[in-house]
Amino acid sequence: MSKDILVTTAWPYCNGDLHIGHIAGAYLGADIFARYQRLRGNNVLMVSGSDTHGTPITVRAEEEGITPREVVDRYHPRFLTLWQKLGISYDLFTETDTENHWQVTQDFFLTHLKNGYIYKDTMKQWYCLDDQQFLADRYVEGTCPYCGYPEARGDQCDNCGRILDAIELINPRCRICGGTNLEIRETEHFFLDLAKLNGPLLEWIKEDKEHWRPKVLNYTRAQLESGELRGRPITRDIEWGIPVPVPGYEHKRIYVWYDAVIGYYSATLEWSHLTGQPDAWRTWWTQPEARTYYFIGKDNIPFHTIIWPGMLIAYGGLNLPYDVPANEYLNVEGRQLSKSRRWVIEVLDVLERYDPDPWRYTLTAIMPETGDVNFTWEEFIRRNNDELVATWGNLANRVLSFAYKHFDKRVPTPGPLDERDVELLRASEAAFDEVGGHIDAVRLRAALRAARRLAESANKYLNEKEPWKQIKTDRAAAATTIYVALQVIDRLKVLFYPFLPFSSQKLHEYLGYEGNIMGRQWVEEVREKERKHLVLRYDGSDIPIRWEATTLQPGQSLRKPQPLFRKLDPKLAEEEVERMIRGSQGA
RNA sequence: GGCGGCGUAGCUCAGCGGUAGAGCAGGCGGCUCAUAAUCGCCGGGUCACAGGUUCGAAUCCUGUCGCCGCCA
């Protein structure tokens, strides 16, 4: 029976390029999950988009003397390129600065207001007398009240790392004009009444959460049970963002955290319109059996297990998250990734020098599912050479080459199977349940390990059967062995497909099949009434494989095989580390 | 200060109540179809430390030490 599954990922801030920590934290896992579920025949929709609002964007814009929209126009297309190069198969990757998203967000706001979940209150904020405006946290700098660092930002001190309330700053300065002519004034804002949602959220968290990761569940439960939730401001005194749809508040904007999570829903609506099925979104949002998965990093847990579910309850009628498989952090060479300290491995950059599948492989093998992990270049090279190339790529290559050379470039016809043949074939059938079960439970490291074990079994099988000896004495026996081995690598092609779609596509072709198993990705321009924006779309409806043991036809013509993966020179590890150290100096 | 996590073979980690595991590194051997790839064997650990629960604990509980996050 086909299930309806909505797969979403965190919405990346559109103010810079993504690094491998982002990929390992959220985006890659979501793609593996989505590709697998599609092969299972489930009704999958995977959506996300660029987060275009908030001070990270405006700060970036000011640093470069351009508009926020120009920042978005630079980085959003780069995200679209990255998804295509890495094979992240969003059915729709859009952005938040669209008429659709604005309208849906304003609808949420007004519905929350009508339902009594939004209230007005005043808060204290710095006001710049020279600029005659309120200053959002990121627009005030001053001395940190805790460590005395003179360059602390209003939201956080970069020196001691503390989260600050801007009004605590000593000797505050305006970041817009540089002046110190500031005073604290009261400003009126709208607040989401999370206290009112505490009870309903507690009820929700108690039922059917056994599949949640312990860390996510414990954290959420602790917050809901002990920490009394407090109202959270939804609006800010800035100019970039979605206007507040209430007369008299035209100069305020909706706070980015509120509109960004609504993107999960608005993107589904946009997809429905683009595909000409205006009601299709209901499949995932209103049918109780539908499941929604949110792939995010651990810093985002409360937004997805408390705030967004609360917003959905307050809105009414929409499905709450089924699972929030949050990942932890990926460090590199023992140091935390940091854009400001220039300690990053940017994905678009490394994809200039390396193929996508080795990254997908390594980042899955060390995916931070239960704790922080450490990526090293040395391990990347080792996993590529010892696991991808030696175990899997070489298995495919040795079998294909043998068949191509000795059996007239065709799949040989097998004779009677012996126990050993049957044993391996059975293991390859069982692997679909084993690997699939792990992916269903979002245990992707375990899933990849299980697939690799089958490849190891196939290598053992060949060494025991020794078809290179059989071919000299008993051609029929060699034919059976090679048929069995081809059958198994054809199945491994499917088993590895969610993780390594690019190389599975190649193998699919070497085995003599036709057709595209990766699906098709394309960028298109969406025109609304007054604005237009770029989106990435995906069509996997023609994919000719399913999540089940394949049966290879004897006599099928093979194509000339090529190695699936390249070996990497171990010296590269040192070079890459040096490149990073050089890049970080002067930061 | 509060909350949480981690501490298992030289290295990276899995196991989370029933006689210590994998990969890599090291040593030896088999094979030669394959990207000198593969396959087999060997050495190597008082599972941080101290108590407790249990017929039985790396696995549960308490405390100590050492790292690391998040929040105050």
XYZ file of C-alpha atoms (C1' of nucleotides) in Angstrom:
659
model
C 0.000 0.000 0.000
C 1.372 3.352 -1.022
C 2.055 5.846 1.743
C 2.005 9.622 1.504
C 5.299 11.014 2.723
C 6.352 14.650 2.903
C 10.105 15.091 3.202
C 11.416 18.503 4.142
C 14.715 20.028 5.119
C 15.742 23.130 6.994
C 15.546 26.274 4.859
C 19.109 27.506 4.377
C 19.832 31.177 4.979
C 20.451 32.687 1.594
C 23.526 34.677 2.587
C 26.403 32.364 1.714
C 27.420 29.003 0.319
C 26.698 25.705 2.047
C 29.421 23.557 3.586
C 29.640 19.816 4.190
C 28.316 20.229 7.730
C 25.022 21.478 6.320
C 24.899 18.563 3.899
C 25.650 15.903 6.509
C 23.320 17.595 8.969
C 20.167 17.741 6.931
C 20.122 17.737 3.144
C 21.806 14.465 2.257
C 19.810 12.388 4.713
C 16.579 13.813 3.356
C 17.546 12.936 -0.211
C 18.507 9.353 0.676
C 15.232 8.938 2.493
C 13.211 10.444 -0.350
C 14.916 8.443 -3.106
C 14.356 5.225 -1.193
C 10.704 5.969 -0.467
C 10.093 6.768 -4.133
C 11.511 3.372 -5.146
C 9.215 1.781 -2.607
C 6.362 3.225 -4.638
C 5.357 5.707 -1.960
C 3.885 9.074 -2.790
C 6.816 11.316 -1.878
C 6.988 15.084 -1.949
C 10.264 16.722 -0.986
C 10.275 20.497 -0.589
C 12.330 23.296 0.880
C 13.695 26.649 -0.164
C 15.949 29.572 0.525
C 15.305 31.566 3.665
C 15.560 35.088 2.321
C 14.493 37.181 5.284
C 16.026 38.216 8.554
C 19.046 40.166 9.619
C 21.654 37.660 8.349
C 20.616 38.707 4.848
C 20.452 42.434 5.505
C 23.759 42.463 7.346
C 25.369 40.747 4.395
C 23.778 43.216 2.019
C 25.116 46.188 3.943
C 28.599 44.739 4.142
C 28.660 44.669 0.371
C 26.636 47.785 -0.303
C 23.892 45.971 -2.189
C 20.226 45.265 -1.512
C 18.990 42.202 0.368
C 17.271 41.050 -2.803
C 20.603 41.180 -4.620
C 22.116 38.941 -1.943
C 19.318 36.453 -2.531
C 19.757 36.683 -6.283
C 23.391 35.740 -5.885
C 23.153 32.787 -3.509
C 19.793 31.238 -4.343
C 20.891 30.139 -7.836
C 24.044 28.708 -6.282
C 21.900 26.511 -4.033
C 20.025 25.311 -7.102
C 23.297 24.424 -8.789
C 24.534 22.620 -5.706
C 21.422 20.451 -5.408
C 21.818 19.394 -9.019
C 25.521 18.648 -8.735
C 25.051 16.658 -5.561
C 21.804 15.049 -6.721
C 19.570 16.356 -3.942
C 16.191 15.635 -5.496
C 13.808 18.311 -4.282
C 10.442 18.137 -5.995
C 10.438 21.852 -5.337
C 13.139 24.099 -3.962
C 11.774 27.610 -3.841
C 12.354 30.662 -1.641
C 10.468 32.797 0.881
C 10.460 36.120 -0.975
C 7.506 35.138 -3.151
C 3.937 36.371 -3.353
C 2.715 32.876 -2.504
C 4.796 32.646 0.645
C 3.922 36.174 1.745
C 0.249 35.478 1.320
C 0.357 32.139 3.154
C 2.374 33.683 5.987
C -0.048 36.557 6.338
C -2.896 34.071 6.332
C -1.196 32.178 9.175
C -0.738 35.434 11.052
C -4.343 36.517 10.678
C -5.657 33.057 11.537
C -3.494 32.905 14.645
C -4.751 36.358 15.572
C -8.372 35.364 14.985
C -7.946 32.130 16.953
C -6.518 33.994 19.915
C -2.923 32.777 19.766
C -1.351 36.141 19.049
C -1.313 39.025 21.504
C 0.227 42.479 21.561
C 2.809 43.601 24.085
C 5.556 46.150 24.409
C 9.262 45.485 24.641
C 12.311 47.618 25.191
C 14.647 48.260 22.307
C 17.384 50.634 21.320
C 16.192 53.557 19.237
C 18.630 55.582 17.128
C 17.755 59.247 17.441
C 19.830 60.161 14.385
C 18.264 57.580 12.088
C 14.872 57.880 13.826
C 14.304 54.143 13.934
C 14.352 51.134 16.226
C 17.420 48.944 15.961
C 17.054 45.184 15.664
C 19.505 43.186 17.784
C 22.021 42.739 15.007
C 22.055 46.493 14.403
C 23.493 47.423 17.768
C 27.077 46.872 18.848
C 28.704 47.626 22.134
C 30.644 46.288 25.067
C 29.705 42.837 26.325
C 28.367 43.127 29.892
C 29.882 39.739 30.772
C 33.376 39.686 29.315
C 33.974 43.329 28.434
C 34.601 42.603 24.760
C 34.042 45.973 23.043
C 32.748 44.601 19.708
C 29.822 42.492 20.961
C 26.762 42.310 18.727
C 23.285 42.896 20.059
C 22.287 39.263 19.796
C 25.502 37.531 20.776
C 29.033 38.242 21.917
C 31.553 36.751 19.511
C 34.219 36.759 22.185
C 32.585 34.817 25.015
C 29.782 33.316 22.939
C 26.987 34.410 25.236
C 23.536 35.092 23.890
C 22.762 38.683 24.789
C 19.750 40.868 25.111
C 20.695 43.983 23.157
C 19.602 46.375 25.904
C 22.280 44.885 28.185
C 25.050 46.268 25.969
C 27.334 48.891 27.485
C 28.185 51.941 25.342
C 25.944 50.863 22.462
C 26.569 52.057 18.924
C 24.230 52.130 15.941
C 25.456 49.905 13.143
C 23.634 51.893 10.517
C 25.110 55.353 11.142
C 27.851 54.468 13.597
C 26.504 57.009 16.061
C 26.000 56.632 19.772
C 22.941 58.821 20.021
C 20.753 55.935 21.228
C 18.075 55.547 23.820
C 15.916 52.714 25.041
C 12.299 53.058 23.960
C 9.255 50.910 24.278
C 7.975 49.408 21.054
C 4.796 47.449 20.483
C 4.942 43.999 18.927
C 2.858 40.922 18.266
C 3.690 37.775 20.216
C 2.878 34.126 19.597
C 1.206 32.829 22.749
C 3.303 29.729 23.317
C 2.177 29.501 26.947
C -1.309 28.813 25.700
C 0.065 26.054 23.468
C 2.062 24.307 26.199
C -0.799 22.025 27.201
C -1.799 20.906 23.717
C 1.863 20.331 22.831
C 2.337 18.161 25.918
C -0.607 16.031 24.846
C 0.838 15.693 21.383
C 4.355 14.780 22.539
C 2.979 11.960 24.684
C 1.460 9.971 21.873
C 3.147 7.860 19.195
C 6.687 9.200 19.499
C 8.524 5.876 20.010
C 10.263 6.294 16.649
C 11.756 9.683 17.593
C 15.435 9.891 18.353
C 15.899 9.815 22.138
C 17.791 13.070 22.160
C 15.116 14.948 20.240
C 12.314 13.517 22.345
C 14.046 14.074 25.696
C 14.953 17.645 24.869
C 11.427 18.437 23.733
C 9.779 16.719 26.667
C 12.031 18.528 29.142
C 11.175 21.894 27.604
C 7.451 21.205 27.628
C 7.317 19.654 31.078
C 9.491 21.960 33.112
C 10.313 25.103 31.153
C 7.180 27.184 31.040
C 6.912 28.369 27.453
C 6.787 32.119 27.108
C 5.361 34.326 24.390
C 7.731 34.992 21.550
C 7.761 38.148 19.410
C 6.589 37.597 15.837
C 7.249 41.095 14.544
C 10.283 43.380 14.366
C 11.141 46.954 13.545
C 13.006 46.311 10.315
C 12.250 46.952 6.676
C 13.221 43.669 5.014
C 10.631 40.966 5.423
C 6.955 40.224 5.160
C 4.683 43.132 6.099
C 2.396 42.737 9.093
C -1.141 42.528 7.640
C -2.731 44.742 10.276
C -3.552 48.412 9.711
C -1.298 50.718 11.661
C 1.643 48.297 11.679
C 2.789 48.736 8.087
C 6.279 49.775 9.165
C 6.901 46.495 11.029
C 7.860 43.165 9.523
C 7.185 39.558 10.456
C 10.118 38.009 12.314
C 12.024 35.553 10.128
C 11.637 32.547 12.422
C 7.860 32.776 12.088
C 7.716 32.945 8.306
C 10.521 30.464 7.593
C 8.815 27.412 9.100
C 5.595 28.284 7.294
C 7.623 27.632 4.143
C 7.088 23.908 4.643
C 3.439 24.456 3.989
C 3.621 27.289 1.451
C 6.119 25.350 -0.681
C 3.691 22.439 -0.851
C 1.004 24.836 -2.046
C 3.355 26.303 -4.643
C 4.192 22.807 -5.897
C 0.483 22.048 -6.208
C -0.078 25.129 -8.333
C 2.979 24.522 -10.502
C 1.872 20.977 -11.272
C -1.686 22.018 -12.012
C -3.220 20.097 -9.099
C -4.449 22.871 -6.814
C -5.713 20.464 -4.155
C -2.802 18.013 -4.172
C -1.255 19.587 -1.069
C -4.099 18.148 1.008
C -2.636 14.675 0.499
C 0.232 15.470 2.872
C -1.289 18.114 5.125
C -4.796 16.979 5.919
C -4.886 13.182 5.590
C -4.185 11.793 9.065
C -2.190 8.824 7.739
C 0.257 11.029 5.830
C 3.694 11.369 7.379
C 5.889 14.465 7.440
C 9.618 14.210 8.104
C 11.742 17.245 8.977
C 15.468 16.771 8.355
C 17.302 19.420 10.352
C 20.395 20.102 12.445
C 20.236 19.923 16.216
C 20.301 23.706 16.624
C 16.861 23.743 15.024
C 15.166 21.179 17.270
C 12.938 23.509 19.343
C 11.649 25.257 16.233
C 10.474 21.954 14.780
C 9.298 20.088 17.880
C 7.734 22.968 19.788
C 7.248 26.204 17.875
C 6.175 24.904 14.462
C 3.891 22.199 15.915
C 2.445 24.887 18.156
C 1.845 27.137 15.163
C 0.123 24.261 13.363
C -2.120 23.552 16.351
C -2.967 27.241 16.569
C -3.761 27.335 12.861
C -5.838 24.164 12.942
C -6.518 21.361 10.501
C -2.958 20.624 9.377
C -0.784 17.595 10.192
C 1.882 17.870 12.865
C 5.395 16.467 12.320
C 5.613 12.696 12.227
C 9.357 12.661 12.821
C 12.143 15.201 13.290
C 15.341 13.230 12.729
C 17.738 15.954 13.814
C 21.432 15.349 13.246
C 24.269 16.632 15.395
C 27.328 18.529 14.238
C 30.106 17.596 11.885
C 33.513 18.957 12.831
C 36.431 19.055 10.436
C 39.942 18.048 11.447
C 38.927 18.404 15.085
C 37.633 21.955 14.777
C 34.111 23.250 14.632
C 33.107 24.509 11.212
C 32.922 28.273 11.234
C 32.295 30.698 8.445
C 33.691 33.653 10.355
C 36.886 31.787 11.228
C 37.040 30.560 7.639
C 37.162 26.915 8.656
C 34.847 25.450 6.063
C 34.669 22.907 3.264
C 32.278 24.442 0.789
C 30.477 21.867 -1.269
C 30.438 23.728 -4.578
C 34.173 24.198 -4.187
C 35.068 20.544 -3.574
C 32.724 19.351 -6.302
C 35.085 21.136 -8.692
C 37.759 18.616 -7.694
C 35.840 15.494 -6.610
C 32.840 13.503 -7.778
C 29.586 13.730 -5.850
C 29.175 10.072 -4.862
C 32.352 9.829 -2.734
C 31.011 12.788 -0.729
C 27.603 11.239 -0.435
C 29.233 7.990 0.636
C 31.568 9.387 3.271
C 29.117 11.869 4.695
C 26.541 9.082 5.072
C 29.064 6.687 6.606
C 29.891 9.241 9.308
C 26.523 10.980 9.456
C 26.162 12.573 12.929
C 23.011 10.639 13.823
C 23.727 10.124 17.517
C 26.556 12.492 18.367
C 29.005 14.962 16.943
C 31.484 13.462 14.495
C 34.838 14.476 13.135
C 35.503 14.582 9.400
C 39.097 14.285 8.317
C 40.445 14.438 4.796
C 42.490 11.357 5.518
C 39.371 9.386 6.320
C 37.590 10.743 3.249
C 40.395 9.427 1.041
C 40.545 6.143 2.921
C 36.822 5.505 2.709
C 36.877 6.353 -0.963
C 39.801 4.052 -1.707
C 39.175 1.167 0.698
C 35.416 1.014 0.771
C 33.933 2.658 -2.306
C 36.612 1.763 -4.838
C 37.964 -1.494 -3.438
C 34.843 -3.160 -2.108
C 32.010 -1.905 -4.296
C 33.492 -0.330 -7.430
C 35.992 -3.114 -7.906
C 33.347 -5.798 -7.390
C 31.206 -4.338 -10.142
C 34.195 -3.854 -12.374
C 35.667 -7.356 -11.979
C 32.328 -9.048 -12.705
C 31.403 -6.826 -15.633
C 34.859 -7.097 -17.188
C 34.846 -10.870 -16.900
C 31.407 -11.188 -18.470
C 32.275 -8.718 -21.202
C 35.476 -10.534 -22.071
C 34.460 -14.177 -21.785
C 30.747 -14.255 -22.564
C 30.487 -12.279 -25.761
C 29.585 -8.970 -24.089
C 26.362 -10.472 -22.785
C 24.786 -11.734 -19.598
C 25.577 -15.474 -19.643
C 22.882 -18.120 -19.288
C 23.179 -19.911 -15.941
C 23.080 -23.670 -15.420
C 21.749 -25.386 -12.289
C 22.454 -23.444 -9.097
C 24.380 -25.021 -6.242
C 24.000 -24.217 -2.537
C 26.593 -21.471 -2.608
C 24.848 -19.710 -5.509
C 21.494 -19.929 -3.775
C 22.955 -18.677 -0.508
C 24.311 -15.488 -2.055
C 21.168 -14.848 -4.072
C 19.050 -15.236 -0.943
C 21.283 -12.815 0.935
C 20.832 -10.293 -1.870
C 17.047 -10.643 -1.609
C 17.080 -10.300 2.179
C 19.195 -7.161 1.895
C 16.211 -5.223 0.553
C 14.330 -5.714 3.819
C 17.390 -5.094 5.933
C 18.639 -1.942 4.207
C 15.087 -0.703 3.697
C 14.193 -1.250 7.330
C 17.123 0.860 8.410
C 16.227 3.681 6.021
C 12.588 3.597 7.132
C 13.842 4.127 10.671
C 16.235 6.868 9.414
C 19.289 4.858 10.461
C 21.271 5.726 7.374
C 24.734 4.743 8.602
C 23.461 1.275 9.470
C 21.671 1.056 6.126
C 24.802 1.878 4.176
C 26.825 -0.597 6.253
C 24.327 -3.350 5.475
C 24.563 -2.688 1.733
C 28.345 -2.724 1.915
C 28.280 -6.094 3.711
C 26.451 -7.613 0.763
C 29.160 -6.316 -1.555
C 31.748 -7.961 0.711
C 29.829 -11.249 0.569
C 29.832 -11.091 -3.218
C 33.609 -10.597 -3.260
C 33.998 -13.656 -1.007
C 31.722 -15.646 -3.282
C 33.870 -14.882 -6.315
C 37.058 -15.812 -4.517
C 35.557 -19.145 -3.517
C 34.083 -19.899 -6.939
C 37.123 -18.735 -8.891
C 35.372 -18.274 -12.241
C 38.774 -17.495 -13.821
C 39.635 -21.151 -13.187
C 36.182 -22.476 -14.050
C 36.327 -20.808 -17.459
C 39.276 -22.994 -18.413
C 37.699 -26.307 -17.420
C 33.963 -25.887 -17.160
C 32.531 -22.992 -19.120
C 28.969 -23.706 -17.977
C 29.980 -23.477 -14.318
C 31.724 -20.166 -14.970
C 28.585 -18.941 -16.734
C 26.506 -19.744 -13.657
C 28.940 -18.004 -11.330
C 29.092 -14.866 -13.440
C 25.345 -14.831 -13.895
C 24.852 -15.013 -10.129
C 27.449 -12.293 -9.544
C 25.876 -10.025 -12.172
C 22.496 -10.619 -10.621
C 23.856 -9.508 -7.259
C 25.572 -6.372 -8.534
C 22.361 -5.480 -10.349
C 20.598 -5.703 -6.978
C 23.387 -3.775 -5.260
C 22.833 -1.085 -7.857
C 19.351 -0.633 -6.386
C 20.457 -1.050 -2.769
C 23.146 1.618 -3.162
C 20.959 3.868 -5.296
C 19.578 6.107 -2.521
C 23.131 6.775 -1.360
C 25.034 6.738 -4.644
C 22.621 7.624 -7.438
C 25.278 8.789 -9.911
C 27.247 5.551 -9.896
C 24.102 3.419 -9.851
C 23.090 5.206 -13.041
C 26.422 4.287 -14.637
C 26.144 0.678 -13.536
C 22.583 0.542 -14.823
C 23.931 1.414 -18.246
C 26.925 -0.968 -18.125
C 24.497 -3.779 -17.305
C 22.795 -3.046 -20.600
C 19.643 -1.397 -19.337
C 18.081 1.689 -20.864
C 16.660 4.664 -19.101
C 17.410 7.246 -16.489
C 17.147 6.113 -12.886
C 18.283 9.394 -11.319
C 15.248 11.347 -12.369
C 15.375 14.735 -14.029
C 16.134 18.023 -12.289
C 15.642 21.428 -13.851
C 15.520 25.080 -12.936
C 12.579 27.159 -14.028
C 11.381 30.682 -13.557
C 8.068 31.106 -11.782
C 6.175 34.288 -12.622
C 3.676 35.598 -10.148
C 1.572 38.741 -10.560
C 4.373 41.192 -9.842
C 7.429 39.141 -9.012
C 9.323 36.237 -10.425
C 11.705 33.740 -8.861
C 13.759 30.675 -9.728
C 12.878 27.217 -8.485
C 14.377 23.768 -8.825
C 12.081 20.931 -9.738
C 12.338 17.189 -10.094
C 10.604 14.477 -12.061
C 11.246 10.869 -11.086
C 8.084 9.405 -12.569
C 9.923 7.525 -15.321
C 12.458 5.783 -13.092
C 12.542 2.180 -14.275
C 13.686 0.502 -11.053
C 11.888 -0.420 -7.850
C 12.988 -1.377 -4.333
C 12.971 -5.115 -4.977
C 15.265 -7.905 -6.098
C 15.827 -7.527 -9.822
C 15.970 -10.380 -12.313
C 18.593 -10.037 -14.978
C 17.745 -11.467 -18.393
C 20.293 -13.973 -19.754
C 21.546 -12.794 -23.136
C 21.127 -9.099 -22.316
C 23.854 -7.071 -24.070
C 26.377 -5.383 -21.803
C 28.034 -2.051 -22.466
C 31.767 -1.686 -22.162
C 32.416 -1.324 -18.444
C 34.361 1.520 -16.851
C 35.381 1.803 -13.206
C 32.554 3.304 -11.148
C 34.896 5.360 -8.942
C 38.381 6.840 -9.079
C 41.074 6.077 -6.566
C 42.408 9.165 -4.825
C 46.046 9.829 -4.054
C 46.535 9.765 -0.242
C 48.783 12.821 -0.651
C 45.638 14.824 -1.410
C 44.637 14.673 2.252
C 47.647 16.671 3.296
C 47.186 19.134 0.458
C 43.561 19.735 1.335
C 44.324 20.272 5.004
C 47.046 22.735 4.079
C 44.664 24.532 1.779
C 42.227 24.893 4.672
C 44.877 26.147 7.056
C 46.016 28.698 4.519
C 42.419 29.798 3.999
C 41.808 30.226 7.712
C 44.853 32.363 8.328
C 44.094 36.022 8.587
C 40.521 35.277 9.532
C 25.375 26.765 38.258
C 21.398 23.708 35.502
C 20.482 20.071 31.517
C 22.555 16.534 28.233
C 26.295 13.666 25.803
C 30.885 11.188 25.532
C 35.154 8.179 27.743
C 35.449 0.191 24.476
C 41.938 -2.843 20.475
C 47.629 1.676 18.051
C 43.557 4.891 15.111
C 38.087 5.730 13.879
C 33.985 3.781 15.964
C 29.700 -0.209 16.594
C 27.516 -2.983 20.618
C 23.717 -0.884 25.362
C 21.659 -7.363 30.491
C 23.889 -13.404 28.774
C 31.165 -16.072 27.407
C 34.482 -8.586 24.275
C 33.129 -6.654 17.888
C 34.098 -4.160 12.765
C 37.053 -1.259 9.513
C 41.925 0.819 9.141
C 47.073 0.304 10.675
C 50.833 -4.189 11.746
C 52.292 -9.644 10.671
C 51.531 -14.205 7.660
C 49.236 -16.924 3.665
C 45.925 -17.894 -0.835
C 44.333 -16.003 -5.695
C 45.358 -13.328 -10.282
C 38.985 -11.970 -12.980
C 39.492 -6.829 -11.186
C 41.273 0.391 -10.212
C 48.471 -3.892 -6.730
C 42.037 -4.541 -6.231
C 40.190 -9.300 -3.539
C 39.832 -13.551 0.037
C 41.618 -16.263 4.568
C 44.440 -16.412 9.179
C 47.201 -13.985 13.470
C 48.535 -10.624 17.306
C 46.289 -6.841 20.289
C 41.408 -4.381 25.142
C 41.288 -5.166 33.720
C 34.980 -1.913 27.830
C 37.760 5.899 32.334
C 37.620 4.825 37.902
C 34.951 3.221 42.523
C 30.685 1.218 44.595
C 25.638 -1.013 44.009
C 21.331 -3.987 41.651
C 21.371 -8.986 39.319
C 22.344 -16.010 38.748
C 25.006 -12.762 35.255
C 26.860 -5.601 33.525
C 30.744 -2.554 28.505
C 25.327 -2.732 28.728
C 20.906 -0.701 34.548
C 21.638 2.651 39.279
C 24.918 6.005 42.451
C 29.340 8.652 43.008
C 34.372 10.400 41.228
C 37.651 12.026 37.372
C 38.487 13.737 32.282
C 36.682 15.826 27.679
C 32.452 18.316 24.790
C 27.896 20.637 23.758
C 23.294 23.445 25.081
C 21.006 26.696 28.554
C 21.427 30.181 32.750
